């Protein structure tokens, strides 16, 4: 009996194909095959919130291939991913392909291993309508909210901006933290450190109290002076044995956080790598809220621990899943084979696999035991002062202390040594032991504002507040970056001017819809649809009807171009009037309050705006070359001469001049750009010549992702030592002849 098994990715198809016999043909849909059209007018029938799907661009061939293979098969099995998205893809395939009456069933597995696949094939089911409806509700809701909110922002803030149901609350969280940072008032304090010796060992101690407030400097000076003038001794030594328990196996959220902290991977990068590991059959499905491990997995891990670390290292644990919507039928992210200590075809895959392996194995191991030590010291006079009334203690100073620990049994740290951190080993001392003061000093410091969210920190915060779901965290952050609402600075997320303006506008006018409570409750309602406990149409109707009314009411708002009054120190450079803050294409700037009667403007820092500067005349075209500053920095521009062979079409409007622009390299100061340099920059794009086989032009230029050559839609990067300004036709042909590197696996051609 011939069976057709349909999955999403070619890589997944290749791995599964290894485990199945000749009775099975495995083919990939390559992700979603249908989606809502770009035009919102025909995307959704608002009477019943019925979506109208279209076959995605380029997927006609994929669907045709599936239909052709289905004709040769007796049964069709839809084996897309085990979540709402996978259920939706399976449903769309079933709707888009004519299977000619062949039985079409759904199979689900959480790991791509032979045992898991064979088990799944033995228990096919129907498509879960509740799951796929929940995905559809989320897709429709996001489209409706995104289009409506974006429309208001286009009208009231600036054309081209956008908003989203989940991204906007995430942006609000980042902006709120930025406001906290700006409002923060630093407070001065002093850290006092005493360097001492006990015998031949060094002991560094820190004052247990940090002098703060108006008299902090004098108090710090007194403590230092008193400490230098008196003998020291050990007041007390406390040793406490403590246990360190391992953490639960990874969920999607904790995997993204750990990969960010330990490996420096962004959430999006982590999910891409995890997807490859999953498709290669190395880890279980990476989109999960559950910390659960199957009995089979626990048994396999325990056996490996006993063989590798000893029987005493085994400690079977069950971890409570914190997410109230987690599906316990799902598992945590774990290796499919715990005996495989290392795996992956690339360095980054090996690193992430090692992280998953260590966390899963450590979760079933015994506690680590550490001895925590606290040494308290003070000047010898402090013992007398402590017994006397405080008013007589002019010589008394606060206690100084040192904290350290040593590991006495490693336990789970054997599997995950990177989680240990650095133990501070302290010298062996006893109460009353004298100490020799080597140096004592104070360092002035200031309290720090709350830190900006890292990507890992934001994921943790979103999860805590119930905003979004595991599969959406990476895309939320990526969307905010792509829209240029946030930028990354030292791995921290900082809102841009545009991001702050958009967030402020939404908070002022749609605050309830981007609040934590509302967003989390909406997620819960979507989960109820997935559980079959809520109706699709009623859920959307209850939300959208009042939302649409509120959006319509905002049409009466004034355009939100003015963001407040500027610092009174800054006045209009033309008329001397006060300035106001406005949002422009390049961010915030200062505009004359008398605009449009006066066009005076300054940068947000109060400096004069850079003016266009004519550098000179292009020697070949005779056109002026002008140095300008735009959204993406300085650039040079010139008007291209009219093409006499192609006369302009007759039009009532004056023809627009054809411009050529080129960015000024980042390492060149705009004021230093010479005419020769400008001509050099404007030489791109260059026509290198004609391809001998196709007769089509080969060009060289610089784009968003760097220097490249292009021929008939085939783009190739130009890398050193090749130079895009000097590369010749012959070298370009060599590059074009090289096999193009592609992601994933090419689909095999069928006979």
XYZ file of C-alpha atoms in Angstrom:
751
model
C 0.000 0.000 0.000
C 1.509 3.312 -1.117
C 1.316 6.254 1.316
C 2.132 9.960 0.886
C 3.519 11.683 4.002
C 3.492 15.507 3.921
C 5.699 17.621 6.225
C 6.734 21.304 6.174
C 10.441 21.355 5.421
C 12.752 19.514 3.030
C 15.199 18.885 5.906
C 12.469 17.228 7.949
C 11.391 15.201 4.910
C 14.954 13.997 4.389
C 15.334 12.855 8.015
C 11.965 11.077 8.116
C 12.618 9.436 4.761
C 15.544 7.565 6.342
C 13.218 5.793 8.793
C 10.452 4.763 6.381
C 10.366 2.028 3.788
C 9.602 2.140 0.088
C 5.857 2.206 0.800
C 6.156 5.852 1.853
C 6.834 8.959 -0.231
C 7.804 11.964 1.901
C 7.287 15.463 0.470
C 7.588 18.987 1.942
C 5.041 21.803 1.672
C 7.869 24.254 2.509
C 5.858 26.011 5.217
C 2.434 27.599 4.733
C 0.787 27.140 1.341
C -2.029 29.710 1.761
C -2.436 33.031 3.536
C -4.628 36.116 3.665
C -4.169 38.457 0.684
C -2.217 41.665 1.259
C -5.278 43.793 0.540
C -7.425 43.970 3.647
C -10.569 44.724 1.628
C -10.892 41.187 0.321
C -9.069 39.382 3.132
C -11.899 38.992 5.650
C -15.691 38.876 5.368
C -16.590 40.977 8.403
C -20.127 39.569 8.777
C -18.859 36.297 10.220
C -15.100 37.080 10.278
C -14.595 34.593 7.473
C -11.073 34.727 6.022
C -10.527 34.450 2.278
C -7.263 32.653 1.648
C -5.063 32.761 -1.419
C -2.324 30.361 -2.462
C 0.971 31.963 -1.443
C 3.334 33.113 -4.187
C 5.450 30.265 -5.509
C 3.370 27.556 -3.838
C 1.341 26.610 -6.921
C 4.133 24.261 -8.029
C 4.370 22.737 -4.548
C 0.625 22.023 -4.431
C 0.702 20.627 -7.968
C 3.546 18.301 -6.971
C 1.630 17.109 -3.879
C -1.495 16.480 -5.978
C 0.526 14.534 -8.562
C 2.088 12.340 -5.865
C -1.290 11.862 -4.163
C -2.707 10.314 -7.353
C -0.095 7.561 -7.083
C -0.813 6.957 -3.391
C -3.531 5.038 -1.570
C -3.475 7.197 1.555
C -2.335 10.724 2.507
C -0.849 11.526 5.940
C -0.361 15.119 7.096
C 2.639 15.156 9.461
C 3.160 18.889 10.012
C 4.427 20.255 13.352
C 2.558 19.373 16.594
C 1.146 22.826 17.357
C -1.559 25.238 16.151
C 0.589 26.439 13.274
C 1.228 22.874 12.156
C -2.457 22.017 12.456
C -3.319 25.049 10.321
C -0.782 24.098 7.640
C -2.236 20.566 7.523
C -5.753 21.988 7.153
C -4.700 24.393 4.383
C -3.057 21.569 2.435
C -6.195 19.480 2.795
C -8.274 22.418 1.527
C -5.992 23.426 -1.340
C -5.256 20.009 -2.856
C -7.691 17.698 -4.635
C -6.886 14.292 -3.155
C -9.520 12.579 -5.367
C -11.346 10.962 -2.481
C -8.215 9.378 -0.963
C -8.293 9.122 2.845
C -6.467 12.083 4.412
C -5.389 11.711 8.072
C -3.267 13.673 10.534
C -0.263 12.213 12.400
C 1.656 13.963 15.163
C 5.063 13.327 16.723
C 7.182 15.492 19.028
C 10.549 14.122 18.007
C 11.860 12.868 14.684
C 13.064 9.434 15.709
C 12.128 6.061 14.240
C 10.219 4.959 17.356
C 8.247 8.225 17.560
C 7.361 8.181 13.858
C 6.305 4.519 13.868
C 4.177 5.178 16.967
C 2.525 8.204 15.314
C 1.825 6.342 12.079
C 0.007 3.713 14.109
C -2.383 6.320 15.572
C -3.583 8.688 12.819
C -6.439 11.093 13.598
C -8.593 13.756 12.004
C -7.468 17.390 11.793
C -8.182 19.119 15.117
C -10.643 21.846 14.111
C -10.362 23.619 17.476
C -6.589 23.941 17.165
C -6.652 25.198 13.600
C -9.531 27.592 14.403
C -7.471 29.023 17.261
C -4.630 29.715 14.826
C -7.077 31.238 12.361
C -8.551 33.456 15.084
C -5.083 34.705 16.010
C -4.215 35.384 12.355
C -7.489 37.219 11.651
C -7.344 39.182 14.903
C -3.758 40.272 14.289
C -4.661 41.382 10.762
C -7.696 43.394 11.896
C -5.937 45.061 14.820
C -2.746 45.681 12.837
C -4.524 47.286 9.888
C -6.861 49.416 11.987
C -4.227 50.692 14.413
C -1.708 51.217 11.629
C -4.282 53.220 9.676
C -4.780 55.596 12.608
C -1.028 55.986 13.112
C -0.548 56.708 9.400
C -3.077 59.538 9.617
C -2.187 60.956 13.013
C 1.554 60.364 13.390
C 3.389 59.560 10.158
C 2.758 57.633 6.964
C 4.299 54.163 6.805
C 4.287 53.410 10.541
C 2.481 50.379 11.916
C 1.216 48.712 15.083
C 0.268 45.218 16.193
C -1.810 43.428 18.797
C 1.165 41.820 20.568
C 4.116 43.887 19.323
C 2.648 47.148 20.650
C 2.400 45.944 24.293
C 5.975 44.652 24.002
C 7.092 48.060 22.697
C 5.244 49.739 25.562
C 7.223 47.671 28.086
C 10.534 48.749 26.501
C 9.468 52.416 26.370
C 8.263 52.373 29.993
C 11.672 51.134 31.097
C 13.332 53.942 29.108
C 11.159 56.497 30.922
C 12.196 54.986 34.274
C 15.843 55.362 33.272
C 15.367 59.027 32.324
C 13.446 59.826 35.495
C 16.043 58.145 37.694
C 17.998 60.391 40.068
C 21.355 58.848 41.007
C 22.301 58.803 44.690
C 25.907 58.962 45.849
C 27.286 56.250 48.080
C 30.672 54.833 49.077
C 31.990 51.296 48.881
C 34.724 50.704 51.471
C 37.128 47.810 51.001
C 39.707 46.505 53.468
C 42.610 44.388 52.236
C 43.932 42.248 55.093
C 46.269 39.322 55.738
C 45.867 36.336 58.030
C 49.187 34.582 58.254
C 50.321 34.253 54.633
C 46.787 34.329 53.146
C 45.055 37.408 51.726
C 41.521 38.281 52.794
C 39.508 41.004 51.074
C 36.615 42.429 53.102
C 33.831 44.855 52.173
C 32.005 47.182 54.550
C 28.510 45.844 55.266
C 27.070 49.377 55.251
C 27.456 51.780 52.339
C 27.462 55.407 53.582
C 24.774 57.395 51.754
C 23.215 60.820 51.992
C 24.632 64.298 52.695
C 27.262 63.146 55.194
C 28.351 60.092 53.229
C 31.812 61.390 52.277
C 32.664 62.383 55.850
C 31.408 59.069 57.226
C 33.387 57.102 54.635
C 36.515 59.110 55.500
C 35.950 58.425 59.233
C 35.583 54.654 58.647
C 38.758 54.557 56.543
C 40.730 56.621 59.110
C 39.500 54.531 62.042
C 40.207 51.309 60.182
C 43.794 52.330 59.479
C 44.483 53.354 63.073
C 43.248 50.216 64.836
C 44.119 46.528 64.918
C 41.677 44.092 63.247
C 40.364 40.675 64.164
C 37.845 38.077 63.036
C 34.496 38.682 64.750
C 32.770 35.516 63.528
C 32.938 32.698 60.989
C 29.772 31.058 59.709
C 29.804 27.926 57.565
C 26.508 26.638 56.232
C 25.969 23.658 54.000
C 23.448 24.393 51.263
C 21.914 22.522 48.343
C 21.763 23.713 44.751
C 18.996 22.047 42.798
C 19.008 21.807 39.003
C 16.562 23.769 36.909
C 13.756 22.277 34.865
C 14.405 21.144 31.287
C 14.015 23.874 28.710
C 10.762 25.373 27.502
C 10.855 27.639 24.460
C 11.162 30.708 26.662
C 13.908 29.410 28.962
C 15.856 28.034 25.978
C 15.821 31.481 24.354
C 16.894 33.119 27.625
C 19.748 30.692 28.307
C 21.000 30.812 24.709
C 21.033 34.610 24.871
C 22.836 34.741 28.226
C 25.363 31.959 27.676
C 25.861 31.882 23.910
C 24.908 35.416 22.852
C 22.246 34.113 20.439
C 19.193 36.248 19.665
C 15.805 34.514 20.171
C 15.296 34.375 16.392
C 18.726 32.805 15.867
C 18.102 30.311 18.672
C 14.841 29.185 17.090
C 16.438 28.791 13.653
C 19.190 26.600 15.083
C 16.742 24.617 17.222
C 14.548 24.046 14.151
C 17.520 22.483 12.342
C 18.346 20.276 15.327
C 14.710 19.154 15.516
C 14.485 18.426 11.791
C 17.705 16.407 12.016
C 16.099 14.263 14.729
C 18.483 15.473 17.454
C 16.093 17.285 19.844
C 12.372 17.208 20.537
C 9.986 19.873 19.251
C 11.273 23.285 20.316
C 7.970 25.176 20.676
C 6.584 24.171 24.046
C 5.409 25.596 27.374
C 5.857 22.295 29.184
C 8.687 21.172 31.487
C 7.355 17.614 31.352
C 9.559 14.670 30.331
C 8.072 11.373 29.152
C 8.662 8.249 31.260
C 10.658 6.790 28.399
C 12.902 9.866 28.243
C 13.420 9.912 32.025
C 14.367 6.234 31.973
C 16.822 6.774 29.131
C 18.400 9.817 30.839
C 18.635 8.031 34.217
C 20.386 5.066 32.606
C 22.897 7.349 30.901
C 23.573 9.223 34.176
C 24.185 5.980 36.057
C 26.620 4.740 33.414
C 28.451 8.057 33.122
C 28.375 9.642 36.600
C 27.440 6.778 38.940
C 24.242 5.499 40.535
C 24.368 8.058 43.371
C 24.113 10.878 40.810
C 20.604 9.813 39.681
C 17.677 11.736 41.175
C 14.394 11.446 39.258
C 12.432 14.708 39.342
C 9.124 16.027 38.068
C 8.933 19.778 37.511
C 5.730 21.767 37.804
C 4.919 23.665 34.621
C 4.374 27.347 35.402
C 2.410 28.211 32.264
C -1.293 27.717 32.898
C -1.902 26.985 29.220
C 0.874 24.423 28.797
C -0.145 21.142 27.252
C 1.316 18.358 29.382
C 1.075 15.981 26.421
C 3.948 18.025 25.033
C 7.448 17.586 26.376
C 10.170 19.987 27.346
C 12.965 20.527 24.844
C 15.389 17.595 25.298
C 17.814 15.486 23.264
C 16.131 12.567 21.505
C 19.019 10.352 22.552
C 20.613 11.278 25.897
C 23.587 9.016 25.227
C 24.600 11.381 22.401
C 26.628 13.931 24.397
C 27.422 16.126 21.374
C 25.643 16.627 18.050
C 25.068 19.136 15.268
C 26.588 19.839 11.871
C 27.759 23.419 12.588
C 29.491 25.094 15.507
C 26.340 26.953 16.562
C 24.253 23.773 16.351
C 26.787 21.966 18.540
C 26.690 24.767 21.115
C 22.889 24.833 21.324
C 22.645 21.036 21.409
C 25.159 21.017 24.272
C 22.989 23.500 26.165
C 19.840 21.372 25.662
C 21.657 18.156 26.596
C 23.197 19.614 29.754
C 19.915 21.107 30.998
C 17.842 17.953 30.372
C 20.395 15.561 31.888
C 21.118 17.809 34.883
C 17.389 17.986 35.661
C 17.446 14.278 36.621
C 20.569 14.408 38.778
C 21.221 14.797 42.495
C 21.537 18.195 44.136
C 24.943 19.809 44.286
C 26.129 20.535 47.834
C 28.112 23.636 48.656
C 29.605 24.984 51.845
C 28.840 28.688 52.100
C 31.233 30.679 54.264
C 30.782 34.149 55.756
C 33.665 35.840 57.579
C 32.852 38.968 59.612
C 35.706 41.217 60.766
C 36.112 44.547 62.536
C 38.639 46.603 64.447
C 39.477 45.210 67.866
C 37.924 48.273 69.543
C 34.562 47.350 68.056
C 34.175 44.502 70.552
C 34.394 46.992 73.407
C 32.164 49.520 71.598
C 29.519 46.886 70.989
C 29.198 46.292 74.728
C 29.052 50.018 75.519
C 26.267 52.531 74.691
C 26.306 53.638 71.056
C 26.954 57.246 72.023
C 30.433 56.290 73.261
C 31.369 54.392 70.104
C 33.312 57.108 68.311
C 35.867 54.456 67.417
C 33.252 51.957 66.196
C 32.822 51.175 62.516
C 30.374 48.883 60.720
C 31.310 45.231 60.285
C 33.264 44.195 57.211
C 32.585 40.824 55.650
C 33.717 38.359 53.002
C 31.490 35.720 51.419
C 32.596 32.610 49.605
C 31.721 29.016 48.935
C 33.243 25.723 47.975
C 31.584 22.782 46.291
C 31.677 19.613 48.400
C 29.572 17.466 46.033
C 29.106 18.425 42.389
C 25.955 16.423 41.635
C 24.167 17.860 38.583
C 27.025 20.298 37.999
C 28.922 17.344 36.488
C 26.505 17.507 33.532
C 26.215 21.307 33.414
C 29.513 22.744 34.726
C 28.888 26.111 33.036
C 26.062 26.710 35.529
C 28.430 26.611 38.491
C 29.755 30.140 38.278
C 32.909 31.137 40.132
C 33.405 29.891 43.682
C 35.312 32.325 45.895
C 37.628 30.313 48.113
C 38.256 31.972 51.499
C 41.234 31.279 53.791
C 40.693 29.134 56.880
C 40.245 31.426 59.930
C 38.678 31.190 63.358
C 36.791 33.626 65.560
C 39.188 35.989 67.326
C 42.075 35.510 64.887
C 44.035 38.746 64.396
C 44.155 40.333 60.934
C 46.865 42.594 59.547
C 45.461 45.596 57.725
C 47.279 46.135 54.417
C 45.069 48.844 52.942
C 41.616 50.314 53.397
C 40.020 52.651 50.887
C 36.670 54.054 49.848
C 35.325 54.386 46.336
C 32.657 56.905 45.432
C 29.830 55.403 43.399
C 26.340 56.338 42.280
C 23.237 54.210 42.249
C 22.402 52.927 38.766
C 19.047 53.257 36.983
C 17.198 50.067 36.067
C 18.882 48.374 33.133
C 17.329 48.167 29.693
C 15.821 44.861 28.667
C 18.057 42.415 26.885
C 16.319 40.120 24.420
C 16.399 37.361 27.050
C 15.040 39.772 29.657
C 12.190 40.868 27.414
C 11.246 37.249 26.653
C 11.137 36.553 30.398
C 9.021 39.666 30.994
C 6.574 38.829 28.191
C 6.156 35.318 29.560
C 5.617 36.624 33.100
C 2.934 39.049 31.915
C 1.216 36.491 29.659
C 1.850 38.478 26.466
C 2.300 36.325 23.387
C 3.129 32.628 23.294
C 6.412 30.669 22.915
C 6.250 30.584 19.142
C 5.803 34.379 18.954
C 8.558 35.727 21.256
C 11.294 35.707 18.616
C 9.056 37.234 15.933
C 7.859 39.976 18.323
C 11.426 41.202 18.895
C 12.365 40.833 15.240
C 9.299 42.848 14.173
C 10.179 45.678 16.566
C 13.714 45.768 15.153
C 12.577 45.543 11.523
C 10.146 48.439 12.033
C 13.013 50.425 13.585
C 11.049 50.906 16.802
C 13.953 49.530 18.844
C 17.685 49.182 18.330
C 20.191 46.910 20.024
C 22.927 48.604 22.052
C 25.370 46.248 23.775
C 22.767 43.472 23.475
C 20.141 45.675 25.165
C 16.947 46.939 23.530
C 16.552 50.705 23.347
C 13.494 52.404 21.842
C 14.089 54.740 18.907
C 12.466 58.157 18.691
C 9.863 56.686 16.366
C 9.217 53.790 18.747
C 8.653 56.154 21.649
C 6.291 58.359 19.649
C 4.231 55.402 18.389
C 4.044 53.862 21.857
C 3.080 57.182 23.445
C 0.323 57.719 20.878
C -1.090 54.226 21.450
C -0.910 54.597 25.243
C -2.753 57.917 25.101
C -5.467 56.752 22.713
C -5.675 52.939 22.897
C -4.228 52.315 26.347
C -6.701 49.604 27.320
C -5.975 47.595 24.155
C -2.213 47.468 24.696
C -2.350 46.900 28.453
C -0.927 43.763 30.052
C -4.302 42.688 31.390
C -6.167 43.000 28.115
C -3.444 41.369 26.030
C -3.061 38.424 28.426
C -6.848 37.942 28.648
C -7.062 37.920 24.857
C -4.407 35.196 24.734
C -6.460 33.181 27.228
C -9.563 33.526 25.056
C -7.655 32.296 22.026
C -6.491 29.339 24.100
C -10.131 28.581 24.962
C -10.860 28.279 21.239
C -7.990 25.777 20.972
C -9.499 23.791 23.857
C -12.927 23.812 22.210
C -14.384 25.888 25.074
C -15.055 29.104 23.120
C -16.565 29.958 19.741
C -14.463 31.546 17.009
C -17.033 34.050 15.740
C -18.270 35.171 19.167
C -14.735 35.662 20.500
C -13.763 37.882 17.562
C -17.058 39.745 17.553
C -16.915 40.524 21.286
C -13.491 42.053 20.803
C -13.651 43.687 17.408
C -16.971 45.546 17.441
C -16.115 47.860 20.383
C -12.522 48.127 19.137
C -13.645 49.263 15.658
C -15.911 51.925 17.209
C -13.020 53.302 19.237
C -10.758 53.383 16.186
C -13.406 55.276 14.227
C -13.793 57.795 17.043
C -10.079 58.642 16.802
C -10.561 60.101 13.321
C -11.392 63.382 15.043
C -8.003 63.612 16.753
C -5.549 66.294 15.675
C -2.408 65.121 13.911
C 0.131 64.124 16.538
C 3.197 65.729 14.993
C 3.992 67.954 17.960
C 5.553 66.022 20.834
C 5.847 68.806 23.373
C 7.752 71.980 24.051
C 11.527 72.039 23.646
C 14.047 73.117 26.268
C 13.642 76.924 26.681
C 17.408 77.284 26.112
C 16.857 76.528 22.426
C 15.299 79.237 20.280
C 14.553 79.483 16.571
C 17.738 80.260 14.600
C 15.711 82.425 12.178
C 13.185 84.419 14.239
C 14.175 83.695 17.836
C 10.788 82.175 18.774
C 10.434 79.165 21.087
C 10.885 75.655 19.682
C 8.723 72.533 19.780
C 9.688 68.855 19.406
C 8.502 67.103 16.260
C 8.989 63.697 14.675
C 10.609 63.566 11.256
C 11.885 60.825 8.973
C 15.227 60.802 10.779
C 13.724 60.943 14.272
C 12.910 63.811 16.613
C 13.986 67.389 15.849
C 13.207 70.935 17.012
C 10.910 73.087 14.885
C 9.994 76.744 15.218
C 6.702 77.161 17.096
C 5.644 79.617 14.348
C 5.852 76.977 11.595
C 4.725 77.182 8.759
C 5.217 80.962 8.953
C 8.822 80.299 9.974
C 10.837 77.262 8.855
C 13.579 77.445 11.489
C 14.749 74.034 12.743
C 17.467 72.473 14.908
C 18.566 68.954 15.790
C 17.080 67.457 18.967
C 20.357 68.416 20.704
C 19.796 72.062 19.682
C 22.466 72.114 16.976
C 22.122 73.562 13.491
C 20.765 71.097 10.929
C 23.302 70.034 8.299
C 22.687 71.874 5.031
C 22.966 70.532 1.514
C 26.397 71.285 0.066
C 27.352 71.407 -3.615
C 30.679 69.567 -3.931
C 31.306 70.261 -7.619
C 30.440 69.320 -11.206
C 30.583 65.726 -12.426
C 33.233 65.641 -15.189
C 31.210 63.301 -17.436
C 27.591 64.397 -16.986
C 28.083 68.090 -16.189
C 25.607 67.748 -13.300
C 26.075 69.269 -9.868
C 26.962 66.758 -7.141
C 25.322 67.615 -3.830
C 26.161 66.272 -0.381
C 22.984 65.643 1.634
C 21.928 64.005 4.888
C 19.031 61.547 4.939
C 17.400 58.979 7.177
C 20.324 56.590 6.826
C 23.111 59.154 7.011
C 25.091 61.298 4.539
C 24.933 60.618 0.808
C 25.846 62.255 -2.519
C 23.317 62.941 -5.268
C 23.269 64.152 -8.854
C 20.668 64.571 -11.603
C 21.202 62.122 -14.461
C 21.055 63.469 -18.019
C 17.865 62.721 -19.970
C 17.948 59.611 -22.204
C 17.536 60.993 -25.735
C 16.736 57.528 -27.122
C 13.770 57.239 -24.779
C 11.755 60.479 -25.023
C 9.601 61.323 -22.060
C 5.933 60.308 -22.315
C 3.537 63.191 -22.718
C 2.087 64.177 -19.370
C 0.417 67.200 -17.851
C 2.796 66.972 -14.906
C 6.389 68.111 -15.220
C 8.682 65.084 -15.563
C 10.618 64.193 -12.426
C 14.397 64.339 -12.827
C 16.196 60.995 -12.701
C 18.515 60.994 -9.695
C 21.520 58.890 -8.805
C 22.471 58.587 -5.142
C 25.298 56.875 -3.274
C 25.942 56.591 0.468
C 29.062 58.073 1.989
C 31.009 55.247 3.712
C 30.732 55.228 7.502
C 34.476 55.701 7.953
C 34.461 58.945 5.918
C 33.457 62.260 7.516
C 30.872 64.092 5.345
C 32.831 67.344 5.499
C 35.907 65.560 4.115
C 34.236 64.207 0.951
C 36.055 65.483 -2.150
C 34.760 65.751 -5.727
C 36.875 62.748 -6.788
C 35.445 60.657 -3.950
C 31.885 61.692 -4.799
C 32.403 60.740 -8.464
C 33.818 57.420 -7.271
C 30.777 56.706 -5.065
C 28.384 57.645 -7.887
C 30.054 55.233 -10.313
C 27.738 52.536 -8.970
C 25.802 50.733 -10.235
C 28.369 49.678 -12.879
C 27.503 47.700 -15.973
C 30.295 45.134 -16.293
C 29.175 43.734 -19.618
C 26.942 41.145 -21.251
C 26.717 37.509 -20.147
C 27.968 35.405 -23.094
C 25.202 32.805 -22.729
C 22.105 34.856 -21.910
C 22.990 38.161 -23.542
C 21.817 39.952 -20.375
C 23.677 42.684 -18.500
C 25.817 41.941 -15.430
C 25.923 44.845 -12.948
C 27.846 45.628 -9.761
C 26.580 47.770 -6.904
C 26.223 48.110 -3.124
C 22.937 47.261 -1.404
C 21.483 46.768 2.030
C 23.599 43.661 2.640
C 26.816 44.973 1.108
C 28.570 44.829 -2.302
C 27.117 42.499 -4.932
C 26.917 41.585 -8.612
C 23.629 40.701 -10.289
C 22.686 38.902 -13.489
C 19.109 38.133 -14.481
C 17.891 38.263 -10.863
C 20.802 36.173 -9.564
C 22.493 38.193 -6.797
C 25.983 37.240 -5.560
C 27.953 38.901 -2.763
C 31.288 40.489 -3.635
C 33.819 39.792 -0.887
C 37.440 40.876 -0.336
C 39.843 40.886 -2.056
C 37.348 41.633 -4.878
C 36.272 45.288 -5.022
C 32.833 46.219 -6.353
C 34.294 49.420 -7.858
C 36.961 47.606 -9.900
C 35.688 44.065 -10.432
C 35.892 43.007 -14.104
C 33.464 41.017 -16.242
C 35.706 37.930 -16.253
C 35.806 37.748 -12.448
C 32.035 38.331 -12.232
C 31.471 35.372 -14.586
C 33.664 33.204 -12.335
C 31.550 34.133 -9.295
C 28.327 33.431 -11.171
C 29.619 29.992 -12.200
C 30.188 29.019 -8.551
C 27.328 26.971 -6.991
C 25.019 29.229 -5.026
C 24.777 28.360 -1.342
C 21.194 27.691 -0.316
C 19.544 27.096 3.016
C 18.058 23.685 3.711
C 17.846 20.894 1.170
C 16.720 20.968 -2.417
C 13.622 18.941 -3.082
C 14.321 15.796 -5.053
C 12.900 15.688 -8.522
C 10.417 12.919 -9.074
C 10.315 10.832 -12.169
